[in-house]
mmCIF file of C-alpha atoms (C1' of nucleotides) in Angstrom:
data_model
loop_
_atom_site.group_PDB
_atom_site.id
_atom_site.type_symbol
_atom_site.label_atom_id
_atom_site.label_comp_id
_atom_site.label_asym_id
_atom_site.label_seq_id
_atom_site.Cartn_x
_atom_site.Cartn_y
_atom_site.Cartn_z
ATOM 1 C CA MET A 1 67.903 262.715 223.156
ATOM 2 C CA ALA A 2 65.679 259.728 223.718
ATOM 3 C CA ALA A 3 63.554 258.308 220.937
ATOM 4 C CA ARG A 4 59.805 258.369 221.406
ATOM 5 C CA GLY A 5 58.740 255.414 223.479
ATOM 6 C CA ALA A 6 62.122 254.705 224.977
ATOM 7 C CA TYR A 7 63.941 256.602 227.668
ATOM 8 C CA ALA A 8 67.655 257.084 227.441
ATOM 9 C CA LYS A 9 68.268 254.317 229.940
ATOM 10 C CA GLY A 10 66.346 251.830 227.811
ATOM 11 C CA VAL A 11 68.298 252.679 224.717
ATOM 12 C CA VAL A 12 71.580 252.317 226.545
ATOM 13 C CA LYS A 13 70.526 249.006 228.065
ATOM 14 C CA ARG A 14 69.543 247.779 224.631
ATOM 15 C CA GLU A 15 72.973 248.578 223.278
ATOM 16 C CA GLU A 16 74.523 246.878 226.248
ATOM 17 C CA ILE A 17 72.509 243.727 225.663
ATOM 18 C CA LEU A 18 73.348 243.640 221.963
ATOM 19 C CA GLU A 19 77.057 244.032 222.540
ATOM 20 C CA ALA A 20 77.073 241.384 225.234
ATOM 21 C CA ALA A 21 75.091 238.995 223.036
ATOM 22 C CA LEU A 22 77.423 239.630 220.123
ATOM 23 C CA GLU A 23 80.431 238.850 222.246
ATOM 24 C CA ILE A 24 78.906 235.725 223.777
ATOM 25 C CA ILE A 25 77.623 234.221 220.556
ATOM 26 C CA GLY A 26 80.771 235.100 218.659
ATOM 27 C CA SER A 27 83.109 233.405 221.062
ATOM 28 C CA ARG A 28 81.049 230.793 222.838
ATOM 29 C CA GLY A 29 79.106 229.610 219.835
ATOM 30 C CA TYR A 30 75.496 229.437 218.877
ATOM 31 C CA ARG A 31 74.556 226.989 221.615
ATOM 32 C CA SER A 32 74.482 229.888 224.062
ATOM 33 C CA ALA A 33 72.172 231.661 221.644
ATOM 34 C CA SER A 34 68.901 231.033 223.390
ATOM 35 C CA VAL A 35 66.880 233.797 224.942
ATOM 36 C CA ARG A 36 67.639 232.262 228.316
ATOM 37 C CA GLY A 37 71.321 231.898 227.617
ATOM 38 C CA ILE A 38 71.724 235.504 226.640
ATOM 39 C CA ALA A 39 69.474 236.692 229.442
ATOM 40 C CA ASP A 40 71.590 234.826 231.981
ATOM 41 C CA GLU A 41 74.803 236.327 230.678
ATOM 42 C CA VAL A 42 73.408 239.818 230.649
ATOM 43 C CA GLY A 43 72.003 239.360 234.151
ATOM 44 C CA ILE A 44 68.353 239.813 233.318
ATOM 45 C CA SER A 45 65.327 237.518 233.088
ATOM 46 C CA PRO A 46 64.174 236.101 229.743
ATOM 47 C CA ALA A 47 61.025 238.192 229.938
ATOM 48 C CA GLY A 48 63.072 241.274 230.761
ATOM 49 C CA LEU A 49 65.209 240.661 227.705
ATOM 50 C CA LEU A 50 62.234 240.267 225.428
ATOM 51 C CA HIS A 51 60.879 243.524 226.761
ATOM 52 C CA TYR A 52 63.523 245.211 224.628
ATOM 53 C CA PHE A 53 63.265 243.103 221.515
ATOM 54 C CA GLY A 54 59.772 241.692 221.360
ATOM 55 C CA THR A 55 60.670 238.238 220.111
ATOM 56 C CA LYS A 56 63.648 235.976 219.875
ATOM 57 C CA GLU A 57 63.722 236.395 216.126
ATOM 58 C CA GLU A 58 63.944 240.168 216.333
ATOM 59 C CA LEU A 59 66.651 239.955 218.949
ATOM 60 C CA PHE A 60 68.791 237.782 216.702
ATOM 61 C CA VAL A 61 68.248 240.004 213.705
ATOM 62 C CA GLU A 62 69.326 242.986 215.783
ATOM 63 C CA ILE A 63 72.466 241.126 216.771
ATOM 64 C CA LEU A 64 73.360 240.675 213.110
ATOM 65 C CA ARG A 65 72.590 244.330 212.403
ATOM 66 C CA THR A 66 74.942 245.336 215.189
ATOM 67 C CA ARG A 67 77.617 243.075 213.766
ATOM 68 C CA ASP A 68 77.194 244.629 210.330
ATOM 69 C CA ALA A 69 77.536 248.109 211.788
ATOM 70 C CA LEU A 70 80.781 247.140 213.501
ATOM 71 C CA ASP A 71 82.094 245.533 210.315
ATOM 72 C CA THR A 72 81.287 248.686 208.378
ATOM 73 C CA GLU A 73 82.988 250.853 210.985
ATOM 74 C CA ARG A 74 86.119 248.753 210.842
ATOM 75 C CA SER A 75 86.414 249.124 207.095
ATOM 76 C CA VAL A 76 86.321 252.904 206.712
ATOM 77 C CA GLY A 77 89.089 254.196 204.512
ATOM 78 C CA ARG A 78 89.642 250.859 202.823
ATOM 79 C CA GLY A 79 88.727 249.946 199.286
ATOM 80 C CA PHE A 80 85.889 247.591 198.504
ATOM 81 C CA ALA A 81 87.798 244.385 197.865
ATOM 82 C CA GLU A 82 90.014 244.931 200.876
ATOM 83 C CA SER A 83 87.023 245.597 203.159
ATOM 84 C CA PHE A 84 85.196 242.570 201.887
ATOM 85 C CA LEU A 85 88.160 240.297 202.418
ATOM 86 C CA GLU A 86 88.688 241.717 205.874
ATOM 87 C CA VAL A 87 85.097 240.943 206.851
ATOM 88 C CA VAL A 88 85.410 237.406 205.506
ATOM 89 C CA ARG A 89 88.685 236.979 207.346
ATOM 90 C CA HIS A 90 87.178 238.280 210.581
ATOM 91 C CA ASN A 91 84.297 235.817 210.343
ATOM 92 C CA ALA A 92 86.735 233.011 211.024
ATOM 93 C CA ASP A 93 87.165 234.466 214.520
ATOM 94 C CA VAL A 94 83.474 234.377 215.411
ATOM 95 C CA PRO A 95 82.123 230.916 214.623
ATOM 96 C CA GLY A 96 78.916 231.437 216.568
ATOM 97 C CA LEU A 97 78.021 234.422 214.426
ATOM 98 C CA VAL A 98 78.681 232.490 211.246
ATOM 99 C CA GLU A 99 76.236 229.864 212.445
ATOM 100 C CA LEU A 100 73.679 232.462 213.485
ATOM 101 C CA TYR A 101 73.960 234.109 210.081
ATOM 102 C CA THR A 102 73.437 230.898 208.145
ATOM 103 C CA ARG A 103 70.517 229.936 210.374
ATOM 104 C CA LEU A 104 68.718 233.207 209.891
ATOM 105 C CA ALA A 105 69.446 233.093 206.162
ATOM 106 C CA ALA A 106 67.426 229.876 206.077
ATOM 107 C CA GLU A 107 64.669 231.221 208.309
ATOM 108 C CA ALA A 108 64.368 234.239 206.020
ATOM 109 C CA ALA A 109 62.379 232.005 203.693
ATOM 110 C CA ASP A 110 59.407 232.688 205.939
ATOM 111 C CA PRO A 111 57.747 235.909 204.723
ATOM 112 C CA ASP A 112 56.779 236.806 208.297
ATOM 113 C CA HIS A 113 60.229 236.355 209.752
ATOM 114 C CA PRO A 114 62.037 239.648 210.511
ATOM 115 C CA ALA A 115 65.208 238.153 209.062
ATOM 116 C CA ARG A 116 63.650 238.451 205.640
ATOM 117 C CA ARG A 117 63.555 242.251 205.776
ATOM 118 C CA TYR A 118 67.048 242.260 207.195
ATOM 119 C CA PHE A 119 68.601 240.199 204.415
ATOM 120 C CA LEU A 120 66.701 242.009 201.680
ATOM 121 C CA ASP A 121 67.844 245.387 203.000
ATOM 122 C CA ARG A 122 71.375 244.168 203.542
ATOM 123 C CA THR A 123 71.732 242.764 200.051
ATOM 124 C CA GLU A 124 70.361 245.933 198.518
ATOM 125 C CA ALA A 125 72.676 248.113 200.593
ATOM 126 C CA MET A 126 75.753 246.029 199.869
ATOM 127 C CA HIS A 127 75.135 245.747 196.159
ATOM 128 C CA GLY A 128 74.216 249.411 195.954
ATOM 129 C CA ALA A 129 77.489 250.397 197.585
ATOM 130 C CA VAL A 130 79.570 248.176 195.331
ATOM 131 C CA ARG A 131 77.870 248.426 191.963
ATOM 132 C CA GLU A 132 79.435 251.742 191.059
ATOM 133 C CA ALA A 133 82.961 250.775 192.062
ATOM 134 C CA LEU A 134 82.829 247.551 190.051
ATOM 135 C CA THR A 135 81.439 249.285 186.990
ATOM 136 C CA GLU A 136 84.255 251.788 187.220
ATOM 137 C CA ASP A 137 86.762 248.936 187.547
ATOM 138 C CA GLN A 138 85.350 247.352 184.451
ATOM 139 C CA GLN A 139 85.510 250.575 182.457
ATOM 140 C CA GLN A 140 89.104 251.016 183.526
ATOM 141 C CA GLY A 141 89.876 247.545 182.246
ATOM 142 C CA ARG A 142 90.502 245.955 185.646
ATOM 143 C CA ILE A 143 87.594 243.556 185.173
ATOM 144 C CA ARG A 144 86.908 241.501 182.039
ATOM 145 C CA ALA A 145 84.647 243.403 179.675
ATOM 146 C CA ASP A 146 82.500 240.340 178.986
ATOM 147 C CA LEU A 147 81.316 239.978 182.597
ATOM 148 C CA ASP A 148 77.950 241.165 183.825
ATOM 149 C CA ILE A 149 78.541 243.225 186.952
ATOM 150 C CA GLU A 150 75.238 242.078 188.430
ATOM 151 C CA TRP A 151 76.470 238.513 188.073
ATOM 152 C CA VAL A 152 79.783 239.416 189.685
ATOM 153 C CA MET A 153 77.940 240.813 192.695
ATOM 154 C CA ARG A 154 75.558 237.888 193.022
ATOM 155 C CA ALA A 155 78.347 235.360 192.577
ATOM 156 C CA GLY A 156 80.773 237.071 194.964
ATOM 157 C CA HIS A 157 78.079 237.378 197.589
ATOM 158 C CA ALA A 158 76.918 233.775 197.124
ATOM 159 C CA LEU A 159 80.476 232.482 197.184
ATOM 160 C CA ALA A 160 81.157 234.159 200.533
ATOM 161 C CA ASP A 161 77.882 232.840 201.958
ATOM 162 C CA GLY A 162 78.452 229.333 200.675
ATOM 163 C CA LEU A 163 82.018 229.185 201.927
ATOM 164 C CA GLN A 164 80.628 229.682 205.412
ATOM 165 C CA ASN A 165 78.730 226.397 205.051
ATOM 166 C CA ALA A 166 81.955 224.656 204.152
ATOM 167 C CA TRP A 167 83.952 226.415 206.870
ATOM 168 C CA ILE A 168 81.442 225.337 209.504
ATOM 169 C CA LEU A 169 82.283 221.750 208.610
ATOM 170 C CA ASP A 170 85.985 222.295 208.158
ATOM 171 C CA PRO A 171 87.518 225.389 209.777
ATOM 172 C CA THR A 172 90.842 224.800 208.063
ATOM 173 C CA ILE A 173 89.320 226.246 204.892
ATOM 174 C CA ASP A 174 90.678 229.724 204.161
ATOM 175 C CA MET A 175 87.546 231.591 203.162
ATOM 176 C CA ALA A 176 89.342 234.846 202.412
ATOM 177 C CA ALA A 177 91.902 233.159 200.169
ATOM 178 C CA ASP A 178 89.144 231.440 198.217
ATOM 179 C CA VAL A 179 87.292 234.722 197.722
ATOM 180 C CA ALA A 180 90.533 236.399 196.673
ATOM 181 C CA GLN A 181 91.034 233.696 194.052
ATOM 182 C CA PHE A 182 87.590 234.523 192.678
ATOM 183 C CA PHE A 183 88.528 238.196 192.392
ATOM 184 C CA ALA A 184 91.682 237.176 190.537
ATOM 185 C CA LEU A 185 89.560 235.286 187.997
ATOM 186 C CA LEU A 186 87.712 238.471 187.110
ATOM 187 C CA LYS A 187 90.803 240.149 185.717
ATOM 188 C CA PRO A 188 91.209 240.299 181.933
ATOM 189 C CA MET B 1 64.751 190.070 202.219
ATOM 190 C CA ALA B 2 64.341 191.942 205.452
ATOM 191 C CA ALA B 3 67.283 193.614 207.105
ATOM 192 C CA ARG B 4 68.199 192.407 210.565
ATOM 193 C CA GLY B 5 65.980 194.119 213.087
ATOM 194 C CA ALA B 6 63.330 195.265 210.668
ATOM 195 C CA TYR B 7 60.630 193.383 208.836
ATOM 196 C CA ALA B 8 59.968 194.037 205.188
ATOM 197 C CA LYS B 9 56.852 195.946 206.114
ATOM 198 C CA GLY B 10 58.838 198.340 208.259
ATOM 199 C CA VAL B 11 61.364 199.006 205.527
ATOM 200 C CA VAL B 12 58.601 199.784 203.075
ATOM 201 C CA LYS B 13 56.872 202.039 205.584
ATOM 202 C CA ARG B 14 60.111 203.886 206.136
ATOM 203 C CA GLU B 15 60.431 204.509 202.413
ATOM 204 C CA GLU B 16 56.829 205.588 202.316
ATOM 205 C CA ILE B 17 57.350 208.085 205.110
ATOM 206 C CA LEU B 18 60.466 209.521 203.501
ATOM 207 C CA GLU B 19 58.814 209.953 200.130
ATOM 208 C CA ALA B 20 55.744 211.533 201.673
ATOM 209 C CA ALA B 21 57.883 213.891 203.744
ATOM 210 C CA LEU B 22 59.949 214.798 200.699
ATOM 211 C CA GLU B 23 56.819 215.607 198.725
ATOM 212 C CA ILE B 24 55.229 217.608 201.554
ATOM 213 C CA ILE B 25 58.280 219.660 202.417
ATOM 214 C CA GLY B 26 59.182 220.235 198.801
ATOM 215 C CA SER B 27 55.828 221.635 197.822
ATOM 216 C CA ARG B 28 54.294 222.940 201.010
ATOM 217 C CA GLY B 29 57.431 224.420 202.460
ATOM 218 C CA TYR B 30 59.420 223.984 205.602
ATOM 219 C CA ARG B 31 56.614 225.118 207.896
ATOM 220 C CA SER B 32 54.998 221.723 207.580
ATOM 221 C CA ALA B 33 58.308 220.207 208.545
ATOM 222 C CA SER B 34 57.619 219.423 212.180
ATOM 223 C CA VAL B 35 57.498 215.881 213.468
ATOM 224 C CA ARG B 36 53.780 216.351 214.108
ATOM 225 C CA GLY B 37 53.140 217.880 210.711
ATOM 226 C CA ILE B 38 54.765 215.029 208.859
ATOM 227 C CA ALA B 39 53.223 212.424 211.170
ATOM 228 C CA ASP B 40 49.764 213.863 210.510
ATOM 229 C CA GLU B 41 50.233 213.758 206.768
ATOM 230 C CA VAL B 42 51.512 210.211 206.820
ATOM 231 C CA GLY B 43 48.656 209.185 209.097
ATOM 232 C CA ILE B 44 50.735 208.063 212.042
ATOM 233 C CA SER B 45 51.406 209.362 215.529
ATOM 234 C CA PRO B 46 54.530 211.449 216.233
ATOM 235 C CA ALA B 47 55.913 208.664 218.393
ATOM 236 C CA GLY B 48 55.187 206.145 215.654
ATOM 237 C CA LEU B 49 57.145 208.262 213.233
ATOM 238 C CA LEU B 50 60.092 208.526 215.578
ATOM 239 C CA HIS B 51 60.062 204.778 215.975
ATOM 240 C CA TYR B 52 61.625 204.690 212.525
ATOM 241 C CA PHE B 53 63.981 207.607 212.780
ATOM 242 C CA GLY B 54 64.881 208.098 216.403
ATOM 243 C CA THR B 55 64.914 211.869 216.436
ATOM 244 C CA LYS B 56 63.660 214.765 214.395
ATOM 245 C CA GLU B 57 67.193 215.603 213.359
ATOM 246 C CA GLU B 58 67.834 212.144 211.984
ATOM 247 C CA LEU B 59 64.519 212.154 210.157
ATOM 248 C CA PHE B 60 65.406 215.380 208.401
ATOM 249 C CA VAL B 61 68.855 214.171 207.480
ATOM 250 C CA GLU B 62 67.305 211.036 205.988
ATOM 251 C CA ILE B 63 64.976 213.216 203.950
ATOM 252 C CA LEU B 64 67.972 214.995 202.445
ATOM 253 C CA ARG B 65 69.711 211.676 201.801
ATOM 254 C CA THR B 66 66.648 210.454 199.942
ATOM 255 C CA ARG B 67 66.605 213.619 197.895
ATOM 256 C CA ASP B 68 70.268 213.164 197.003
ATOM 257 C CA ALA B 69 69.623 209.590 195.909
ATOM 258 C CA LEU B 70 66.809 210.726 193.627
ATOM 259 C CA ASP B 71 68.992 213.514 192.217
ATOM 260 C CA THR B 72 71.749 211.013 191.521
ATOM 261 C CA GLU B 73 69.318 208.621 189.851
ATOM 262 C CA ARG B 74 67.990 211.348 187.618
ATOM 263 C CA SER B 75 71.447 212.250 186.370
ATOM 264 C CA VAL B 76 72.716 208.868 185.181
ATOM 265 C CA GLY B 77 74.183 209.043 181.729
ATOM 266 C CA ARG B 78 74.814 212.753 181.877
ATOM 267 C CA GLY B 79 78.149 214.477 182.217
ATOM 268 C CA PHE B 80 79.201 216.197 185.406
ATOM 269 C CA ALA B 81 78.442 219.814 184.511
ATOM 270 C CA GLU B 82 75.111 218.889 182.992
ATOM 271 C CA SER B 83 74.070 216.841 186.044
ATOM 272 C CA PHE B 84 75.114 219.592 188.407
ATOM 273 C CA LEU B 85 73.165 222.225 186.521
ATOM 274 C CA GLU B 86 70.141 219.954 186.370
ATOM 275 C CA VAL B 87 70.177 219.503 190.152
ATOM 276 C CA VAL B 88 70.488 223.236 190.667
ATOM 277 C CA ARG B 89 67.657 223.836 188.221
ATOM 278 C CA HIS B 90 65.462 221.282 189.933
ATOM 279 C CA ASN B 91 65.994 222.929 193.311
ATOM 280 C CA ALA B 92 63.954 225.877 192.118
ATOM 281 C CA ASP B 93 60.929 223.543 192.077
ATOM 282 C CA VAL B 94 61.230 222.480 195.717
ATOM 283 C CA PRO B 95 61.557 225.604 197.883
ATOM 284 C CA GLY B 96 60.895 223.742 201.116
ATOM 285 C CA LEU B 97 63.831 221.430 200.484
ATOM 286 C CA VAL B 98 66.103 224.366 199.768
ATOM 287 C CA GLU B 99 65.147 225.810 203.117
ATOM 288 C CA LEU B 100 65.603 222.479 204.878
ATOM 289 C CA TYR B 101 69.029 222.109 203.310
ATOM 290 C CA THR B 102 70.219 225.558 204.368
ATOM 291 C CA ARG B 103 68.852 225.024 207.863
ATOM 292 C CA LEU B 104 70.613 221.744 208.368
ATOM 293 C CA ALA B 105 73.786 223.212 206.886
ATOM 294 C CA ALA B 106 73.736 225.707 209.757
ATOM 295 C CA GLU B 107 72.874 223.107 212.375
ATOM 296 C CA ALA B 108 75.775 220.986 211.148
ATOM 297 C CA ALA B 109 77.989 223.295 213.169
ATOM 298 C CA ASP B 110 77.028 221.236 216.193
ATOM 299 C CA PRO B 111 79.417 218.273 216.425
ATOM 300 C CA ASP B 112 76.638 216.102 217.858
ATOM 301 C CA HIS B 113 74.117 216.859 215.146
ATOM 302 C CA PRO B 114 73.654 214.049 212.606
ATOM 303 C CA ALA B 115 73.626 216.645 209.829
ATOM 304 C CA ARG B 116 77.340 217.073 210.387
ATOM 305 C CA ARG B 117 78.145 213.524 209.318
ATOM 306 C CA TYR B 118 75.751 213.890 206.404
ATOM 307 C CA PHE B 119 77.344 217.028 205.003
ATOM 308 C CA LEU B 120 80.880 215.773 205.565
ATOM 309 C CA ASP B 121 80.120 212.528 203.730
ATOM 310 C CA ARG B 122 78.226 214.313 200.997
ATOM 311 C CA THR B 123 81.005 216.786 200.318
ATOM 312 C CA GLU B 124 83.590 214.032 200.229
ATOM 313 C CA ALA B 125 81.461 211.920 197.880
ATOM 314 C CA MET B 126 80.691 214.806 195.534
ATOM 315 C CA HIS B 127 84.248 216.084 195.374
ATOM 316 C CA GLY B 128 85.581 212.571 195.009
ATOM 317 C CA ALA B 129 83.301 211.919 192.061
ATOM 318 C CA VAL B 130 84.215 215.165 190.343
ATOM 319 C CA ARG B 131 87.900 215.582 191.067
ATOM 320 C CA GLU B 132 89.028 213.185 188.380
ATOM 321 C CA ALA B 133 86.796 214.597 185.665
ATOM 322 C CA LEU B 134 87.939 218.153 186.344
ATOM 323 C CA THR B 135 91.613 217.200 186.411
ATOM 324 C CA GLU B 136 91.122 215.481 183.069
ATOM 325 C CA ASP B 137 89.378 218.606 181.724
ATOM 326 C CA GLN B 138 92.314 220.688 182.828
ATOM 327 C CA GLN B 139 94.863 218.372 181.229
ATOM 328 C CA GLN B 140 92.877 218.481 178.009
ATOM 329 C CA GLY B 141 93.000 222.253 178.098
ATOM 330 C CA ARG B 142 89.312 222.812 178.769
ATOM 331 C CA ILE B 143 90.052 224.498 182.112
ATOM 332 C CA ARG B 144 92.663 227.183 182.681
ATOM 333 C CA ALA B 145 95.987 225.646 183.636
ATOM 334 C CA ASP B 146 96.558 228.191 186.425
ATOM 335 C CA LEU B 147 93.503 227.100 188.434
ATOM 336 C CA ASP B 148 93.683 224.823 191.463
ATOM 337 C CA ILE B 149 91.083 222.078 190.958
ATOM 338 C CA GLU B 150 90.476 221.908 194.703
ATOM 339 C CA TRP B 151 89.585 225.578 194.617
ATOM 340 C CA VAL B 152 87.294 225.033 191.636
ATOM 341 C CA MET B 153 85.405 222.371 193.560
ATOM 342 C CA ARG B 154 85.165 224.397 196.761
ATOM 343 C CA ALA B 155 84.100 227.519 194.891
ATOM 344 C CA GLY B 156 81.568 225.779 192.656
ATOM 345 C CA HIS B 157 80.048 224.025 195.630
ATOM 346 C CA ALA B 158 79.980 227.200 197.730
ATOM 347 C CA LEU B 159 78.516 229.212 194.884
ATOM 348 C CA ALA B 160 75.630 226.781 194.480
ATOM 349 C CA ASP B 161 75.008 226.769 198.236
ATOM 350 C CA GLY B 162 75.178 230.532 198.520
ATOM 351 C CA LEU B 163 72.892 231.119 195.572
ATOM 352 C CA GLN B 164 70.235 229.239 197.488
ATOM 353 C CA ASN B 165 70.375 231.915 200.197
ATOM 354 C CA ALA B 166 69.785 234.568 197.565
ATOM 355 C CA TRP B 167 67.092 232.572 195.793
ATOM 356 C CA ILE B 168 65.175 232.120 199.040
ATOM 357 C CA LEU B 169 64.888 235.899 199.205
ATOM 358 C CA ASP B 170 64.291 236.421 195.509
ATOM 359 C CA PRO B 171 63.068 233.428 193.498
ATOM 360 C CA THR B 172 63.486 235.299 190.224
ATOM 361 C CA ILE B 173 67.200 234.612 190.451
ATOM 362 C CA ASP B 174 68.289 231.977 187.941
ATOM 363 C CA MET B 175 70.625 229.830 190.003
ATOM 364 C CA ALA B 176 71.537 227.492 187.155
ATOM 365 C CA ALA B 177 72.415 230.358 184.822
ATOM 366 C CA ASP B 178 74.663 231.896 187.460
ATOM 367 C CA VAL B 179 76.461 228.613 188.012
ATOM 368 C CA ALA B 180 76.823 228.161 184.254
ATOM 369 C CA GLN B 181 78.463 231.575 184.059
ATOM 370 C CA PHE B 182 80.971 230.432 186.653
ATOM 371 C CA PHE B 183 81.829 227.378 184.563
ATOM 372 C CA ALA B 184 82.332 229.649 181.567
ATOM 373 C CA LEU B 185 84.861 231.653 183.550
ATOM 374 C CA LEU B 186 87.017 228.584 184.048
ATOM 375 C CA LYS B 187 87.764 228.209 180.346
ATOM 376 C CA PRO B 188 91.149 229.333 179.067
ATOM 377 C "C1'" DG C 1 58.533 194.859 215.399
ATOM 378 C "C1'" DT C 2 54.980 198.327 214.901
ATOM 379 C "C1'" DC C 3 52.507 201.791 216.893
ATOM 380 C "C1'" DT C 4 49.421 204.602 220.355
ATOM 381 C "C1'" DA C 5 48.578 207.229 224.508
ATOM 382 C "C1'" DT C 6 50.434 209.637 228.025
ATOM 383 C "C1'" DA C 7 53.336 212.477 230.184
ATOM 384 C "C1'" DC C 8 57.635 215.051 230.770
ATOM 385 C "C1'" DT C 9 60.891 218.805 229.548
ATOM 386 C "C1'" DC C 10 62.309 222.810 227.795
ATOM 387 C "C1'" DA C 11 62.013 227.105 225.050
ATOM 388 C "C1'" DG C 12 59.588 231.127 223.881
ATOM 389 C "C1'" DA C 13 55.699 234.107 224.661
ATOM 390 C "C1'" DT C 14 52.399 236.700 227.585
ATOM 391 C "C1'" DA C 15 49.867 238.851 231.728
ATOM 392 C "C1'" DG C 16 49.989 241.209 235.398
ATOM 393 C "C1'" DA C 17 52.287 242.527 239.865
ATOM 394 C "C1'" DC C 18 55.706 245.591 241.598
ATOM 395 C "C1'" DG D 1 61.194 248.843 233.214
ATOM 396 C "C1'" DT D 2 61.545 244.502 235.047
ATOM 397 C "C1'" DC D 3 60.212 240.389 237.439
ATOM 398 C "C1'" DT D 4 57.326 236.200 238.611
ATOM 399 C "C1'" DA D 5 54.085 233.144 237.172
ATOM 400 C "C1'" DT D 6 51.821 230.973 233.687
ATOM 401 C "C1'" DC D 7 50.671 229.285 229.159
ATOM 402 C "C1'" DT D 8 51.544 227.055 224.757
ATOM 403 C "C1'" DG D 9 53.685 224.178 221.595
ATOM 404 C "C1'" DA D 10 57.417 221.181 220.101
ATOM 405 C "C1'" DG D 11 60.159 217.193 220.669
ATOM 406 C "C1'" DT D 12 60.729 212.957 222.878
ATOM 407 C "C1'" DA D 13 60.906 209.049 226.506
ATOM 408 C "C1'" DT D 14 58.201 205.438 228.353
ATOM 409 C "C1'" DA D 15 54.745 201.729 228.881
ATOM 410 C "C1'" DG D 16 52.347 198.799 226.954
ATOM 411 C "C1'" DA D 17 48.635 197.181 223.264
ATOM 412 C "C1'" DC D 18 48.668 194.662 219.133
#
DNA sequence: GTCTATACTCAGATAGAC
DNA sequence: GTCTATCTGAGTATAGAC
């Protein structure tokens, strides 16, 4: 069933564009991440592309949303720490997306930028999903009793984000191993 | 004494431009951070501005270098942890610079971008300056013996970087307190 | 060496034809 | 729903005045 304002074909085309863009940016890097670059790859004009997404900024935010959805899909059935590490590990295979993510994270400072909503929602969703599990871990004695779970979430999240900065400069860094070491520090 | 290829006046003007840009971006935010915006504020034409810096990218990298120099100046006589926390604390007063920093960190993915050299040098300098002190701390028993100092440096650095992403979205976050909590975790 | 005016290029956005 | 054509704004290269 088509959503109001978009026929089935449009919705399908949108998906198609997003998946293509995800693939291109992930493998070929951020340099291909211009409206023109993506339009060329998808076989459409820049204006045709923007017909679906309005602006460049919204297009890029949608690309990250699609990536998140795929990451979430891939981690069903796994525990929190395992899923998290798997996502971090997978990031090392898609350098262009890491760059796109860090760019939009900076642009999210602008209150009018759609990336702001995206990151706010994403942080809330991630922390909401994890808060309970970590609290349980702490009550079961798997996490030091003197740690504030809110701090653990902020720090874990920030560590993963910041490691991407370092990895961009030096891809030999093992982001997942460094995050795992942080988890190890939380144990009593 | 003038450097080869530049009269004293030019050197002074360069300093003037950098300080003005630092002030403008710090307080008024990244939006004013276009070549034209800075040129207007300094009372010069865009081309005149680029006479000193070549390209926009190099100008922005120089702005960050100037900021680093001021941060370093301000922390003479203080210990490492104290200096680090002070820099992190001070960042909360200059939102535009935090945004500029995160932006350039993303752009540093491009091998041809001058920000790449900047961040590589900066990381090497920072880690080089801190490595010895932390190793000493560990030998004196002030840091857990089972921790890899290289990891401590990578993680501390990444944490501070990543917290900036979060702070951009929510300025009520206390970046310095969160970093301090990390330091506390390192104790035996 | 310092700096302006001009003009070029390229990206994203928009209007309107089909 | 999609294209072509056009517009706008940013960065920057060039020529040349001072």
